[in-house]
Backbone as ProteinMPNN parsed JSONL, in Angstrom:
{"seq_chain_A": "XXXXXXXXXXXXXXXXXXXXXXXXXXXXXXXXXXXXXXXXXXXXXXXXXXXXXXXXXXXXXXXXXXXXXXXXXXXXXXXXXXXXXXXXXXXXXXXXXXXXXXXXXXXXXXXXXXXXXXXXXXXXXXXXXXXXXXXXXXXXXXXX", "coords_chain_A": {"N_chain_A": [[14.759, 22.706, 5.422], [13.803, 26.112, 5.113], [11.814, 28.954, 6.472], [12.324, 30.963, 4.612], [13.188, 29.185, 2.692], [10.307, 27.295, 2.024], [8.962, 29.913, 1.269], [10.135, 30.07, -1.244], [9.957, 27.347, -2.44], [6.805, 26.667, -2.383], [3.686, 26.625, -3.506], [4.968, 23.093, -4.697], [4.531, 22.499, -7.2], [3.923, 24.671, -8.745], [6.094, 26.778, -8.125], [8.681, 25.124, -8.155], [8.433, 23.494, -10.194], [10.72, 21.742, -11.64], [11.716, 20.082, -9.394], [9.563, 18.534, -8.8], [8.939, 14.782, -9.814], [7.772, 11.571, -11.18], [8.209, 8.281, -9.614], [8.965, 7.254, -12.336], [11.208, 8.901, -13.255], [9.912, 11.185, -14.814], [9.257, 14.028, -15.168], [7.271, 16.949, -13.711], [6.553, 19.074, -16.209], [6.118, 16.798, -18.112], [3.73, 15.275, -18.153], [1.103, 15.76, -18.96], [-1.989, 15.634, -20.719], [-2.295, 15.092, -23.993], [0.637, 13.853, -24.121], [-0.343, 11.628, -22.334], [-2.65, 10.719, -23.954], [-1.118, 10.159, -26.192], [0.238, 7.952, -25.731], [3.031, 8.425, -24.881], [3.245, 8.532, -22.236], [3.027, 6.03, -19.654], [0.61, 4.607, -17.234], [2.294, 4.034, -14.638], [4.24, 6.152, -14.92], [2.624, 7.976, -14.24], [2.489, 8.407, -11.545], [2.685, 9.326, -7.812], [6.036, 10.116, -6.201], [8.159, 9.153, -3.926], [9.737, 10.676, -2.922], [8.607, 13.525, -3.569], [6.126, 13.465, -1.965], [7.85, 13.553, 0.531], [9.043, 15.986, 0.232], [6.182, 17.314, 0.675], [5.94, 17.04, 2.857], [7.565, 18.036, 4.399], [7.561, 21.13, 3.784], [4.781, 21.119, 5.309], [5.469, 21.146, 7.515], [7.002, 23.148, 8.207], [4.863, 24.625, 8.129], [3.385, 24.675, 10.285], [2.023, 22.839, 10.502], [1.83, 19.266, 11.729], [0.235, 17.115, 11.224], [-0.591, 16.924, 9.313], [2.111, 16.442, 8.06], [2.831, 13.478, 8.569], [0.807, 12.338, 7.325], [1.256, 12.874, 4.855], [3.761, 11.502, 5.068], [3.547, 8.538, 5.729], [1.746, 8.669, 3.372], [4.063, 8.253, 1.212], [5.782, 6.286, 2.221], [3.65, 4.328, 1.032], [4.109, 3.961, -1.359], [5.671, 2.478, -2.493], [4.539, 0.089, -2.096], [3.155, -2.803, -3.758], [0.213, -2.164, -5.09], [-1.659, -4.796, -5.089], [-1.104, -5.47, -2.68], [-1.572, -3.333, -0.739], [-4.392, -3.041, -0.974], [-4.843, -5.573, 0.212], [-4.553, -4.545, 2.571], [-5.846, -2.774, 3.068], [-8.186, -3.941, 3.074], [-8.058, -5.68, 5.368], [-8.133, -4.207, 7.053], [-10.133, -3.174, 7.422], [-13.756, -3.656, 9.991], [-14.007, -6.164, 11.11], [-12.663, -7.755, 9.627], [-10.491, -9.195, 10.013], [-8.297, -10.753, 12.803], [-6.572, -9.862, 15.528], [-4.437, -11.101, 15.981], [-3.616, -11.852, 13.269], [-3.237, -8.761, 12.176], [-1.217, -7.974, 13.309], [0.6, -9.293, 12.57], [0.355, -8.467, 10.006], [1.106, -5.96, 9.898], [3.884, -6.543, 11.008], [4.82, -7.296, 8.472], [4.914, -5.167, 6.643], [6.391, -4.05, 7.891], [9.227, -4.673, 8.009], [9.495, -5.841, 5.149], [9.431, -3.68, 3.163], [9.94, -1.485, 4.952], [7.863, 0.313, 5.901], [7.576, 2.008, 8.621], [5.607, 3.959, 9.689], [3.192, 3.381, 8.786], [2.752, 0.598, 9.213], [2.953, 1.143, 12.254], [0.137, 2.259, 12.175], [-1.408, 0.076, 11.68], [-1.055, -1.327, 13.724], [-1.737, 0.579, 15.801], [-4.636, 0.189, 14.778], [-5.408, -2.247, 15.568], [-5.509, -2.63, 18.558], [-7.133, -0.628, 18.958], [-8.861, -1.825, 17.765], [-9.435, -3.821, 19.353], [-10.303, -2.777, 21.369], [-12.55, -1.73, 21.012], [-14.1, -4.033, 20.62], [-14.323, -4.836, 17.52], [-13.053, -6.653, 16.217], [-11.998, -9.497, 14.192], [-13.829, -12.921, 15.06], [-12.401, -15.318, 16.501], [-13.054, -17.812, 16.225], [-14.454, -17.695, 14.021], [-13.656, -18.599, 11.072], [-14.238, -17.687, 8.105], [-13.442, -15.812, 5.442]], "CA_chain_A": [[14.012, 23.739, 4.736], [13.084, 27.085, 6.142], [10.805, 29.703, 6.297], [12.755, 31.442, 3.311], [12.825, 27.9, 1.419], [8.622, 27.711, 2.196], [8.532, 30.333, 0.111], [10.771, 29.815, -3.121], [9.341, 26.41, -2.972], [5.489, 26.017, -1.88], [3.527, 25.206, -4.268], [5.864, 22.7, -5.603], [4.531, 22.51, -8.966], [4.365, 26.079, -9.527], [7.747, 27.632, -8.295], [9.721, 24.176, -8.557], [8.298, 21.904, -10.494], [11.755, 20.481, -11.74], [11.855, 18.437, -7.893], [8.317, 17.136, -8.65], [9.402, 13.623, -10.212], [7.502, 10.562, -10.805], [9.081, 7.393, -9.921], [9.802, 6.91, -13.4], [11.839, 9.768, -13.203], [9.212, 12.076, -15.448], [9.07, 15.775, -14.654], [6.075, 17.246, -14.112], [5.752, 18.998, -17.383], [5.931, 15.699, -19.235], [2.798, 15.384, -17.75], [-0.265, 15.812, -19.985], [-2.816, 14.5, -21.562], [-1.543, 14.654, -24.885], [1.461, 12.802, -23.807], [-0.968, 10.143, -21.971], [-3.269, 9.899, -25.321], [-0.128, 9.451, -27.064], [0.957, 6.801, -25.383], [4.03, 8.714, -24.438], [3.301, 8.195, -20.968], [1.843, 4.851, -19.14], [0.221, 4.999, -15.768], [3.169, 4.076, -13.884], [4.464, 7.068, -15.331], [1.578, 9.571, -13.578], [2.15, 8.197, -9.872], [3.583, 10.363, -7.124], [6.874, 9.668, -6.136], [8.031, 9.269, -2.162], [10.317, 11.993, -2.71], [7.632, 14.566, -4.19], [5.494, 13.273, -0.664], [8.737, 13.615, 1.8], [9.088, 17.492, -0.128], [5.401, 17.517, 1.276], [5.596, 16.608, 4.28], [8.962, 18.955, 5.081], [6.26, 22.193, 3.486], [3.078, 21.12, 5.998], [5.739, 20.769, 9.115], [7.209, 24.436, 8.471], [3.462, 25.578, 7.985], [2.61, 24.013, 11.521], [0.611, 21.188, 10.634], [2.515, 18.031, 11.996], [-0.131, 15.642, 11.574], [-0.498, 16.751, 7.293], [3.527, 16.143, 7.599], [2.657, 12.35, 8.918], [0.052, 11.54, 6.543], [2.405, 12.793, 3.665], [4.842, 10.529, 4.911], [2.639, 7.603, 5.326], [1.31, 7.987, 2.134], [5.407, 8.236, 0.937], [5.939, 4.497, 2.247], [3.036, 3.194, 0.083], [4.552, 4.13, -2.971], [6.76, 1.279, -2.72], [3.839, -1.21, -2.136], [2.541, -2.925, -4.87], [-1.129, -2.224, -5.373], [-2.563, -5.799, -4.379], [-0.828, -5.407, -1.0], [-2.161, -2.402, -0.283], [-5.818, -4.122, -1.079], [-5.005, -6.598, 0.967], [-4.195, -3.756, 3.704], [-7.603, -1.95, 3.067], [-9.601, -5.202, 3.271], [-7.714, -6.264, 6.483], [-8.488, -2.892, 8.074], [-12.156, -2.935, 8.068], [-13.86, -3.547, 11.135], [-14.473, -7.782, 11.677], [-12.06, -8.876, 8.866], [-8.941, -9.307, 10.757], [-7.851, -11.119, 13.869], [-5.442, -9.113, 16.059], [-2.703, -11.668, 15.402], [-3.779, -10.786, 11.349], [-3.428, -7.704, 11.614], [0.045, -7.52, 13.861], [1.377, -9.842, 11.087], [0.4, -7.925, 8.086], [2.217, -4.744, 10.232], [5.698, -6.904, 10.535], [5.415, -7.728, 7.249], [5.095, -4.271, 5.917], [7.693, -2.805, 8.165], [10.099, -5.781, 7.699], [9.215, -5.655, 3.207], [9.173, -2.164, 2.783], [10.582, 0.004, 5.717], [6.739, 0.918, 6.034], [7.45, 1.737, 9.805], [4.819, 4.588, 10.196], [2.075, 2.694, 8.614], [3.023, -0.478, 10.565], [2.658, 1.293, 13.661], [-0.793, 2.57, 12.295], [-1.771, -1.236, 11.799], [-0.851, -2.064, 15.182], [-3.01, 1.152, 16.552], [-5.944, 0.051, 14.622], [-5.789, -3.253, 15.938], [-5.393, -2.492, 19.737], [-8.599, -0.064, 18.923], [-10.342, -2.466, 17.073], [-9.54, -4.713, 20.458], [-11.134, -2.417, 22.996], [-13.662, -1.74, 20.537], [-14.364, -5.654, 20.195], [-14.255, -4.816, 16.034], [-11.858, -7.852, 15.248], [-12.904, -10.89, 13.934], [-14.047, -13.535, 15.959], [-11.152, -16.345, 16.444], [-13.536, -19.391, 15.969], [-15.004, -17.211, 12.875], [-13.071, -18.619, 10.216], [-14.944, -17.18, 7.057], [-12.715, -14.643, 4.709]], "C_chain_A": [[13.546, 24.758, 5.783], [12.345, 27.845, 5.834], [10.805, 30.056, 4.879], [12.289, 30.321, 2.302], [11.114, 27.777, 1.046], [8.91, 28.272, 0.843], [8.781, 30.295, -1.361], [9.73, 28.696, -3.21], [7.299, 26.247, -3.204], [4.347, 27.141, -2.731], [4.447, 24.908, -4.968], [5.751, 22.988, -6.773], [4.297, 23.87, -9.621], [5.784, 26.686, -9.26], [8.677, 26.636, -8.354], [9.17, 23.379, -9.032], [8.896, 20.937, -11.316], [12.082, 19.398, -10.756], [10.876, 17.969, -8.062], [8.73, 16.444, -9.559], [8.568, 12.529, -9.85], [8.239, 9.466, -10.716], [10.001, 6.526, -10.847], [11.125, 8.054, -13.69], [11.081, 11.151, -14.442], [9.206, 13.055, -14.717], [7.737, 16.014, -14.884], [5.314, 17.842, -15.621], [6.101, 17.606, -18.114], [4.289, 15.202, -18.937], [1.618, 16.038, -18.37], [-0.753, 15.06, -20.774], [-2.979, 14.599, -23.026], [-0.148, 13.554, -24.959], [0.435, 11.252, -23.48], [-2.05, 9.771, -23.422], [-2.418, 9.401, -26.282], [0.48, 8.025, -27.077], [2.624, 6.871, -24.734], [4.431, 8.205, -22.852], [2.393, 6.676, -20.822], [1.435, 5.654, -17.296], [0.978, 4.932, -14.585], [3.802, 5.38, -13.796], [3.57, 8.584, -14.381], [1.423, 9.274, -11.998], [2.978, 9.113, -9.173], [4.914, 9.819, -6.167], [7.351, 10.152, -4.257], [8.715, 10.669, -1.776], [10.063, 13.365, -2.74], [7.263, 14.791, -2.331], [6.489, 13.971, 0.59], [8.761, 15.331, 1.424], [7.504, 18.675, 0.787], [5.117, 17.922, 2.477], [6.571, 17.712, 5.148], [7.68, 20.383, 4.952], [5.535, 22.404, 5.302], [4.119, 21.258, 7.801], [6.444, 22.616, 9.416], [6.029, 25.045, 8.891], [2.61, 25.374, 9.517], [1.851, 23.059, 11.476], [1.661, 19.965, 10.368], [1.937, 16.808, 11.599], [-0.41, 15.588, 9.805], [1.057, 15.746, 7.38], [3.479, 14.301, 7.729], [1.95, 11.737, 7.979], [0.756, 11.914, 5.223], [3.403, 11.736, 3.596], [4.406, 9.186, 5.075], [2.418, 7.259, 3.798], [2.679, 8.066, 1.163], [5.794, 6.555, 0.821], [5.138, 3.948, 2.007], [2.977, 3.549, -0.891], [5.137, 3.12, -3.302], [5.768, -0.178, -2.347], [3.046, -1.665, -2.891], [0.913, -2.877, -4.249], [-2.148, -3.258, -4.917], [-1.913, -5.86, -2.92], [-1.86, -4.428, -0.581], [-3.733, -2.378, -0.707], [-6.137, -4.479, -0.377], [-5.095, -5.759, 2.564], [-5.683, -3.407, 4.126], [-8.507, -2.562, 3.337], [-9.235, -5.97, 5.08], [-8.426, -5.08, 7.588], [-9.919, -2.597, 8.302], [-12.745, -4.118, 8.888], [-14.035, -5.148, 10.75], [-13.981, -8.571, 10.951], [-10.906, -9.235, 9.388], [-9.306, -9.741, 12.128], [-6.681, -10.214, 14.4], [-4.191, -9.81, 15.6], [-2.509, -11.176, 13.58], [-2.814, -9.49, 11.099], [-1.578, -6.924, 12.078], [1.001, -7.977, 12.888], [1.925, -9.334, 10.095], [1.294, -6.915, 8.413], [3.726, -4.928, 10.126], [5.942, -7.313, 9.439], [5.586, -6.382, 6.804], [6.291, -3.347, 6.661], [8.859, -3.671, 7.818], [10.582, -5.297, 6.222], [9.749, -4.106, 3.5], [9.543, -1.136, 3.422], [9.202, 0.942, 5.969], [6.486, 1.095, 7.591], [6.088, 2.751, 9.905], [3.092, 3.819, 9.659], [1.92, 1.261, 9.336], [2.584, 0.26, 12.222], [0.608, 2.009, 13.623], [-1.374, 1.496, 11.922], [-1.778, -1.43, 13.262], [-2.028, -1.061, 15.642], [-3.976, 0.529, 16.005], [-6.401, -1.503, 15.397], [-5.913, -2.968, 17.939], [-6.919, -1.479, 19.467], [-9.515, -0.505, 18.673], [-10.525, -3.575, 18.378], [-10.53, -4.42, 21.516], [-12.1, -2.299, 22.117], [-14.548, -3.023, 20.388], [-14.953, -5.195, 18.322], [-13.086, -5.805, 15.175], [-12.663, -8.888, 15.067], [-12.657, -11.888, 15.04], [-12.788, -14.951, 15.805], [-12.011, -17.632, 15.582], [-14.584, -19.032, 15.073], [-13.936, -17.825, 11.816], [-12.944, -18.997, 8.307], [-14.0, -16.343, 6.799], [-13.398, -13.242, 5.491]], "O_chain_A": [[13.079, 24.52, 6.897], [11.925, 27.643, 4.695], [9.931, 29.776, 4.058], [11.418, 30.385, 1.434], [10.691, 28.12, -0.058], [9.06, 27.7, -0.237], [8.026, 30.423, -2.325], [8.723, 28.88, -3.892], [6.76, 25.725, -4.18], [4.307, 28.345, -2.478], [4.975, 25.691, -5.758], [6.584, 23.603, -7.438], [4.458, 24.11, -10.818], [6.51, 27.036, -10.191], [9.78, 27.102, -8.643], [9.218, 22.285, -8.47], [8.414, 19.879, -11.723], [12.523, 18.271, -10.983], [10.797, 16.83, -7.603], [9.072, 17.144, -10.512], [8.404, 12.257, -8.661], [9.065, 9.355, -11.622], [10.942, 5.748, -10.689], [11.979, 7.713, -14.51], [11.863, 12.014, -14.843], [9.144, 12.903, -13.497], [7.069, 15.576, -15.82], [4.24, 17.501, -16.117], [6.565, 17.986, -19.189], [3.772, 14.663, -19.916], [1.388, 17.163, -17.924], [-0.287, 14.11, -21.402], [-4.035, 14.073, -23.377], [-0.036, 12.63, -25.765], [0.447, 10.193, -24.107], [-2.155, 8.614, -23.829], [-2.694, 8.495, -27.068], [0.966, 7.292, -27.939], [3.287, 5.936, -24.285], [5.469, 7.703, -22.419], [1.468, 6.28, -21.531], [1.786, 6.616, -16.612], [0.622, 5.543, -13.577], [3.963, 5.831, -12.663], [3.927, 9.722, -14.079], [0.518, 9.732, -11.3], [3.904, 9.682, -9.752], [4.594, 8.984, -5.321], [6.981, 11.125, -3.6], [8.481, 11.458, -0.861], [10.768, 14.251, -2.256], [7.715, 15.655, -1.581], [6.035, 14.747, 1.431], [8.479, 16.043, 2.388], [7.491, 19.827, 1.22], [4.384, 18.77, 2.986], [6.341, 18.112, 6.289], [6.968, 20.619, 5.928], [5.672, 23.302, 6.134], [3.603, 21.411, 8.908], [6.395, 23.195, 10.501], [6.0, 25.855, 9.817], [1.493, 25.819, 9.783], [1.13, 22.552, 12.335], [2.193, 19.682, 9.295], [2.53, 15.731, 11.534], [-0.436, 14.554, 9.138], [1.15, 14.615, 6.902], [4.178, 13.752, 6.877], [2.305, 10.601, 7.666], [0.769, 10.976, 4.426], [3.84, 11.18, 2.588], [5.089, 8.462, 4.35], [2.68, 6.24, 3.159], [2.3, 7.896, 0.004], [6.007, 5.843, -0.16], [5.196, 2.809, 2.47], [1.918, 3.567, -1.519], [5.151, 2.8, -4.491], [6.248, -1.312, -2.34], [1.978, -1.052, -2.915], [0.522, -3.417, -3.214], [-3.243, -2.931, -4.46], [-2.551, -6.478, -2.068], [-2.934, -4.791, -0.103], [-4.169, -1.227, -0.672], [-7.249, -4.275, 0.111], [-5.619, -6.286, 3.546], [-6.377, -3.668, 5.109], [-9.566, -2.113, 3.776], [-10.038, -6.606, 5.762], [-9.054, -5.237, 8.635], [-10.563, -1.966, 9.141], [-12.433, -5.289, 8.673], [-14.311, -5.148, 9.55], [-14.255, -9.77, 11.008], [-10.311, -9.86, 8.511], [-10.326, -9.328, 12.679], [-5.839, -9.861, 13.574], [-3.213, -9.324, 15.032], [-1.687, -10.504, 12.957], [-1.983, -9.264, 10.219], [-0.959, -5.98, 11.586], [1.957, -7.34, 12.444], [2.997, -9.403, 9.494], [2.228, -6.697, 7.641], [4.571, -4.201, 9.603], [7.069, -7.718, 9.155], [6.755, -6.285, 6.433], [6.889, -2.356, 6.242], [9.619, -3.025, 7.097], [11.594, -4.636, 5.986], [10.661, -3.849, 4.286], [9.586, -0.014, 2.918], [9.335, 2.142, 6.207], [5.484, 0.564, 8.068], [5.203, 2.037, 10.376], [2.062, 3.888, 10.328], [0.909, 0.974, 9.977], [1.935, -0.307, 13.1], [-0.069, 2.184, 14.636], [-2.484, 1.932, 11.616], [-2.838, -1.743, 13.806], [-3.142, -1.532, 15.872], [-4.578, 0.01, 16.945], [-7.558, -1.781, 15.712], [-6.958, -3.495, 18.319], [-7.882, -1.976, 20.05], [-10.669, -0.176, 18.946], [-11.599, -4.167, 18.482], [-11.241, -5.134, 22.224], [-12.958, -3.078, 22.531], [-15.717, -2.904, 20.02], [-16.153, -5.346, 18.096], [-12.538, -5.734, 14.075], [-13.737, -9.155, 15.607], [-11.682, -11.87, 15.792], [-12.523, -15.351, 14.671], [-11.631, -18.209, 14.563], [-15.602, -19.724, 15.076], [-12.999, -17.031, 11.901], [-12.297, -19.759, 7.589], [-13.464, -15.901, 7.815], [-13.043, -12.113, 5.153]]}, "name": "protein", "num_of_chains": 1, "seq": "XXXXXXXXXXXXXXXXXXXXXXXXXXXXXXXXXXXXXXXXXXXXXXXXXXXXXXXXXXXXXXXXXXXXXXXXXXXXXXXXXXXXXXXXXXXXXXXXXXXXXXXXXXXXXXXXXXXXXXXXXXXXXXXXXXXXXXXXXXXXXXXX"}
């Protein structure tokens, strides 16, 4: 995508919003809340799809902002993680619930599962931060 593209496209959902697609494959106009009181739509139906995110992330890296384009694509590879993982992620990540080995674990599991390499590698930083910080749980703590 280039400068030119930028502009046809950005904002998606106003000058293209036939490429915005939820993973069900819904177009954005299907999208309303007549549809969702209808029942037309479910909630799976109104989530944002990795490909919408990666469209994002291409946008924020023309516009100069590298580190939007990263957290677009981050939040891209947890589209594909069910909901109680990504729980389990959020509850691991705060400060004294996780052991470093925990937390390196939960990272090869999610890059392993899921191809979640950029969030895997932001598991691993938090744990090497939460190390020098001494914010990991205590080894011979072994309370939830």
């Amino acid at each position: 995508m280039n400068s030119t593209e930028l502009d046809r496209t950005y904002p998606l959902g106003e000058r293209t919003p036939d490429l915005v697609k939820t993973p069900t494959g819904k177009k954005l106009h299907d999208i309303s809340i007549e549809n969702i009181m209808s029942g037309r739509l479910q909630p799976e139906d109104c989530r944002i799809s990795a490909g919408t995110l990666e469209q994002q992330a291409r946008i924020a890296e023309l516009a100069g902002n590298p580190q939007m384009a990263l957290n677009f694509r981050r939040a891209a590879e947890l589209t594909v993680i069910p909901d109680d993982e990504i729980i389990k992620i959020y509850n691991a990540l705060r400060p004294y619930r996780s052991t470093k080995e925990q937390l390196l674990k939960m990272a090869e599991h999610i890059e392993n599962k899921f191809q979640a390499r950029i969030n895997a590698a932001f598991i691993k930083e938090a744990a090497e931060h939460y190390e020098k910080k001494n914010r990991l749980k205590s080894v011979n703590n072994n309370s939830s």
